[in-house]
């Protein structure tokens, strides 16, 4: 197995200025690179994301219609009320979450966590976003986590403070860049719009199907993180597996190789009911860029190393 490449193996991806349409009279237009799994073009959406999203949205619509009919026929219970008030629940939940970060978080800026602020700016530019999301640091108390969300027209990223111990100069700044690219990728991929989250409301009541949709979104966000900083993948996976102090003891290739050996019904069940790709499968997907990450069945041996082949579809 060829080891995972370092940052020296990856040329700088084309920025927005290199991929935008040229002005008339200044030569032929430069076409946008296709979406793919390499770090050179635009990040691809996981192949299962849209089909699963359509199914969940249809189920949500049917659930809403059914709840309305039950009210008409005089049937009233807690589940019916939750479904009918879903638009309000989602709206207020998003608003409260955003307000909490604005009141309690430390907002990244050129003077507060400037490295994180720069990484958010770079990720937004890498994905061609017209508006840079707000970014906040909150107290981690030993937890390794980050997330993205939104309210109204605003989008924001929250990074737990412990991740900056990973991203400091003495540790793994590339890992922090990958994680921030992953979270900004959720925003760039449209995962955080109000209407999308409302349409996915029934997903929480659908075993396996709902979690599979969320896992596919996580794979999509990983594709964004990979395009943003591919060299940060081993450090990020090591941090998720062993924490901020022992991440360098994790062998990334050993972690990815185990995804092909660990099999069985309960292995399948743990993955199927997880909202995030299990770590070994996730590492395998980030190493094998010839295909999308496995959603339901364990990964197969890679066809060939693909990180030197740009613009893979």
XYZ file of C-alpha atoms in Angstrom:
313
model
C 0.000 0.000 0.000
C 1.460 3.321 -1.012
C 1.644 5.668 1.997
C -0.487 8.748 2.212
C 1.173 11.716 0.490
C 2.478 14.758 2.293
C 1.801 18.379 1.460
C 4.769 18.462 -0.932
C 2.948 16.029 -3.248
C 0.022 18.348 -3.781
C 0.332 21.399 -6.011
C -1.645 24.419 -4.908
C -5.254 23.999 -6.147
C -6.517 26.573 -8.624
C -8.048 29.563 -6.888
C -11.209 31.397 -7.921
C -9.271 33.802 -10.135
C -7.884 30.905 -12.158
C -11.222 29.200 -12.676
C -13.520 32.146 -13.379
C -14.716 33.229 -16.785
C -12.417 35.683 -18.534
C -13.725 39.087 -19.547
C -14.763 39.529 -23.211
C -11.861 40.658 -25.335
C -9.254 39.190 -23.012
C -8.878 35.785 -24.628
C -10.883 32.551 -24.481
C -12.828 31.786 -21.297
C -11.276 29.454 -18.767
C -13.656 26.594 -18.050
C -14.423 25.638 -14.470
C -12.757 22.375 -13.446
C -15.206 19.496 -13.017
C -16.300 18.238 -9.643
C -14.319 15.239 -8.534
C -12.483 13.479 -5.737
C -8.997 14.815 -6.377
C -7.690 17.891 -4.532
C -7.309 19.874 -7.748
C -10.841 20.583 -8.925
C -14.094 21.400 -7.203
C -15.168 19.016 -4.424
C -17.752 16.413 -5.371
C -21.021 15.698 -3.630
C -21.357 12.121 -2.381
C -23.187 9.980 -4.921
C -25.873 8.891 -2.426
C -26.624 12.316 -0.971
C -29.245 13.595 -3.428
C -31.150 10.272 -3.833
C -31.413 9.891 -0.058
C -32.368 13.547 0.336
C -35.223 13.148 -2.155
C -36.546 10.098 -0.294
C -36.411 11.813 3.106
C -38.045 15.002 1.789
C -40.879 12.965 0.242
C -41.392 11.099 3.525
C -41.394 14.415 5.414
C -44.049 15.815 3.064
C -46.185 12.691 3.467
C -45.777 12.862 7.233
C -46.890 16.490 7.257
C -49.943 15.751 5.070
C -50.853 12.764 7.235
C -50.590 14.823 10.419
C -52.822 17.507 8.918
C -55.444 14.908 7.994
C -55.299 13.415 11.481
C -56.019 16.840 12.953
C -58.977 17.235 10.580
C -60.393 13.903 11.757
C -59.898 14.792 15.410
C -56.798 12.734 16.158
C -54.363 14.690 18.300
C -51.224 13.399 19.986
C -47.695 14.524 20.743
C -46.171 13.221 17.499
C -48.804 14.966 15.376
C -48.169 18.256 17.156
C -44.395 17.923 16.738
C -44.774 17.381 12.990
C -47.234 20.256 12.548
C -45.030 22.648 14.491
C -41.837 21.463 12.759
C -41.350 24.771 10.852
C -41.462 26.709 14.123
C -39.309 24.185 15.999
C -36.595 24.251 13.328
C -36.677 28.056 13.058
C -36.402 28.697 16.792
C -33.814 25.960 17.273
C -31.551 27.516 14.649
C -32.081 30.991 16.058
C -31.265 29.946 19.617
C -28.136 28.100 18.497
C -26.859 31.130 16.582
C -27.648 33.497 19.446
C -25.776 31.237 21.857
C -22.586 31.483 19.813
C -22.937 35.251 19.421
C -23.323 35.703 23.177
C -20.893 33.116 24.550
C -18.377 32.395 21.796
C -15.195 34.246 20.902
C -15.568 35.479 17.335
C -12.554 34.824 15.130
C -11.053 37.978 13.684
C -7.657 39.317 12.582
C -6.903 39.937 16.275
C -8.697 36.973 17.913
C -7.576 33.517 16.766
C -6.106 35.015 13.581
C -4.930 31.622 12.277
C -8.452 30.227 12.451
C -9.864 33.389 10.898
C -7.440 33.062 7.988
C -8.289 29.377 7.496
C -12.014 30.146 7.310
C -11.344 32.895 4.761
C -9.162 30.582 2.677
C -11.693 27.738 2.737
C -14.528 30.042 1.655
C -12.388 31.333 -1.222
C -11.372 27.793 -2.188
C -15.031 26.785 -2.543
C -16.014 29.937 -4.438
C -18.325 31.262 -1.726
C -19.450 34.861 -2.118
C -19.925 35.371 1.626
C -17.502 34.228 4.312
C -19.285 32.599 7.266
C -18.884 33.889 10.792
C -16.602 31.771 12.948
C -16.567 31.326 16.717
C -14.407 29.551 19.278
C -16.155 28.017 22.288
C -14.752 26.320 25.376
C -14.027 22.682 24.610
C -13.228 21.312 28.079
C -11.284 18.482 26.472
C -13.792 17.739 23.716
C -12.660 17.558 20.094
C -15.481 18.949 17.991
C -16.533 21.546 15.461
C -19.812 22.195 13.681
C -21.509 24.541 11.263
C -25.035 25.889 11.207
C -27.064 28.878 10.124
C -30.028 31.108 10.807
C -31.760 33.346 8.309
C -29.183 34.382 5.736
C -26.263 33.963 8.121
C -23.993 30.918 8.241
C -21.411 30.225 10.899
C -18.740 27.778 11.999
C -18.019 26.862 15.618
C -14.686 25.340 16.645
C -14.062 23.947 20.115
C -11.035 25.541 21.754
C -9.181 22.228 22.125
C -8.809 22.010 18.353
C -6.536 25.043 18.430
C -4.136 23.012 20.525
C -4.084 20.642 17.549
C -3.711 23.499 15.096
C -0.992 25.409 16.909
C 2.424 25.880 15.340
C 3.935 23.107 17.465
C 1.301 20.545 16.507
C -0.897 19.938 13.415
C -2.007 23.133 11.619
C -2.880 21.125 8.497
C -5.310 19.025 10.535
C -7.080 22.167 11.736
C -7.263 23.420 8.136
C -8.888 20.152 7.052
C -11.446 20.318 9.879
C -12.337 23.939 9.144
C -12.566 23.100 5.438
C -14.940 20.262 6.337
C -17.241 22.594 8.288
C -17.159 25.366 5.692
C -17.851 22.615 3.155
C -21.179 21.880 4.841
C -22.128 25.497 4.176
C -20.814 25.487 0.601
C -22.759 22.284 -0.144
C -26.031 23.818 1.063
C -26.514 21.436 3.977
C -27.529 24.184 6.385
C -30.375 26.001 4.678
C -33.612 26.277 6.639
C -35.713 24.634 3.937
C -33.346 21.717 3.571
C -33.286 21.045 7.293
C -37.063 21.338 7.441
C -37.348 18.887 4.550
C -35.111 16.463 6.438
C -37.261 16.664 9.577
C -38.608 13.125 9.157
C -35.089 11.720 8.959
C -34.854 11.480 12.738
C -37.803 9.062 12.701
C -36.356 6.863 9.932
C -33.873 4.273 11.222
C -30.848 3.728 8.969
C -32.303 5.871 6.168
C -32.053 9.120 8.133
C -28.580 8.417 9.485
C -27.405 7.325 6.036
C -28.406 10.696 4.598
C -26.428 12.492 7.297
C -23.426 10.209 6.701
C -23.511 10.998 2.993
C -23.435 14.708 3.849
C -20.426 14.096 6.080
C -18.631 12.379 3.208
C -19.439 15.401 1.027
C -18.006 17.718 3.674
C -14.914 15.492 3.885
C -14.465 15.947 0.136
C -14.438 19.696 0.744
C -11.959 19.360 3.593
C -9.735 17.204 1.385
C -9.807 19.770 -1.421
C -9.025 22.519 1.064
C -6.045 20.823 2.754
C -5.354 17.217 1.682
C -2.182 17.064 3.762
C -4.295 17.554 6.902
C -6.164 14.263 6.532
C -3.804 12.007 8.560
C -3.577 14.503 11.422
C -7.336 15.056 11.507
C -8.115 11.328 11.538
C -5.451 10.771 14.191
C -6.968 13.505 16.342
C -10.462 12.036 16.031
C -9.097 8.613 16.908
C -6.628 9.302 19.718
C -7.081 12.921 20.776
C -5.076 16.094 20.506
C -1.947 14.864 22.297
C -1.577 11.348 20.872
C -2.683 11.980 17.286
C 0.827 11.532 15.907
C 0.944 7.981 17.259
C -1.881 6.939 14.926
C -0.804 5.226 11.710
C -3.179 6.591 9.102
C -2.640 3.738 6.641
C -3.089 1.135 9.373
C -6.342 2.821 10.365
C -7.609 2.836 6.773
C -6.494 -0.765 6.134
C -8.616 -2.046 9.023
C -11.781 -0.891 7.252
C -11.350 -3.802 4.829
C -10.743 -6.384 7.574
C -13.304 -5.472 10.224
C -16.489 -7.194 9.088
C -19.649 -8.740 10.507
C -23.268 -7.929 11.242
C -22.597 -5.693 14.224
C -19.899 -3.799 12.338
C -22.489 -3.148 9.636
C -25.116 -2.166 12.228
C -22.856 0.287 14.049
C -22.059 2.032 10.776
C -25.678 1.976 9.561
C -26.964 3.649 12.722
C -24.144 6.202 12.968
C -24.680 9.820 11.954
C -21.012 10.076 10.900
C -18.923 7.636 8.893
C -17.135 5.269 11.262
C -13.511 6.300 11.580
C -11.871 3.397 9.733
C -14.247 3.716 6.758
C -13.786 7.470 6.772
C -10.009 7.141 6.663
C -10.299 4.666 3.802
C -12.516 7.044 1.815
C -10.053 9.891 2.298
C -7.168 7.709 1.134
C -8.861 5.962 -1.801
C -9.893 8.835 -4.051
C -10.988 6.582 -6.920
C -14.568 6.385 -5.612
C -16.957 7.792 -3.061
C -16.848 6.614 0.535
C -18.812 3.479 1.309
C -22.186 4.168 2.883
C -23.616 0.700 3.530
C -21.028 -2.029 2.830
C -17.441 -2.295 4.001
C -14.753 -0.835 1.704
C -12.996 -2.973 -0.881
C -9.276 -2.832 -1.655
C -8.452 0.319 -3.645
C -8.223 0.013 -7.393
C -5.061 2.104 -7.536
C -3.598 5.168 -5.809
C -5.408 8.150 -7.285
C -4.149 11.270 -5.580
C -1.824 12.035 -8.504
C -4.672 11.984 -11.040
C -6.574 15.284 -11.132
C -10.210 15.774 -12.057
C -11.508 12.311 -11.256
C -15.265 12.137 -11.684
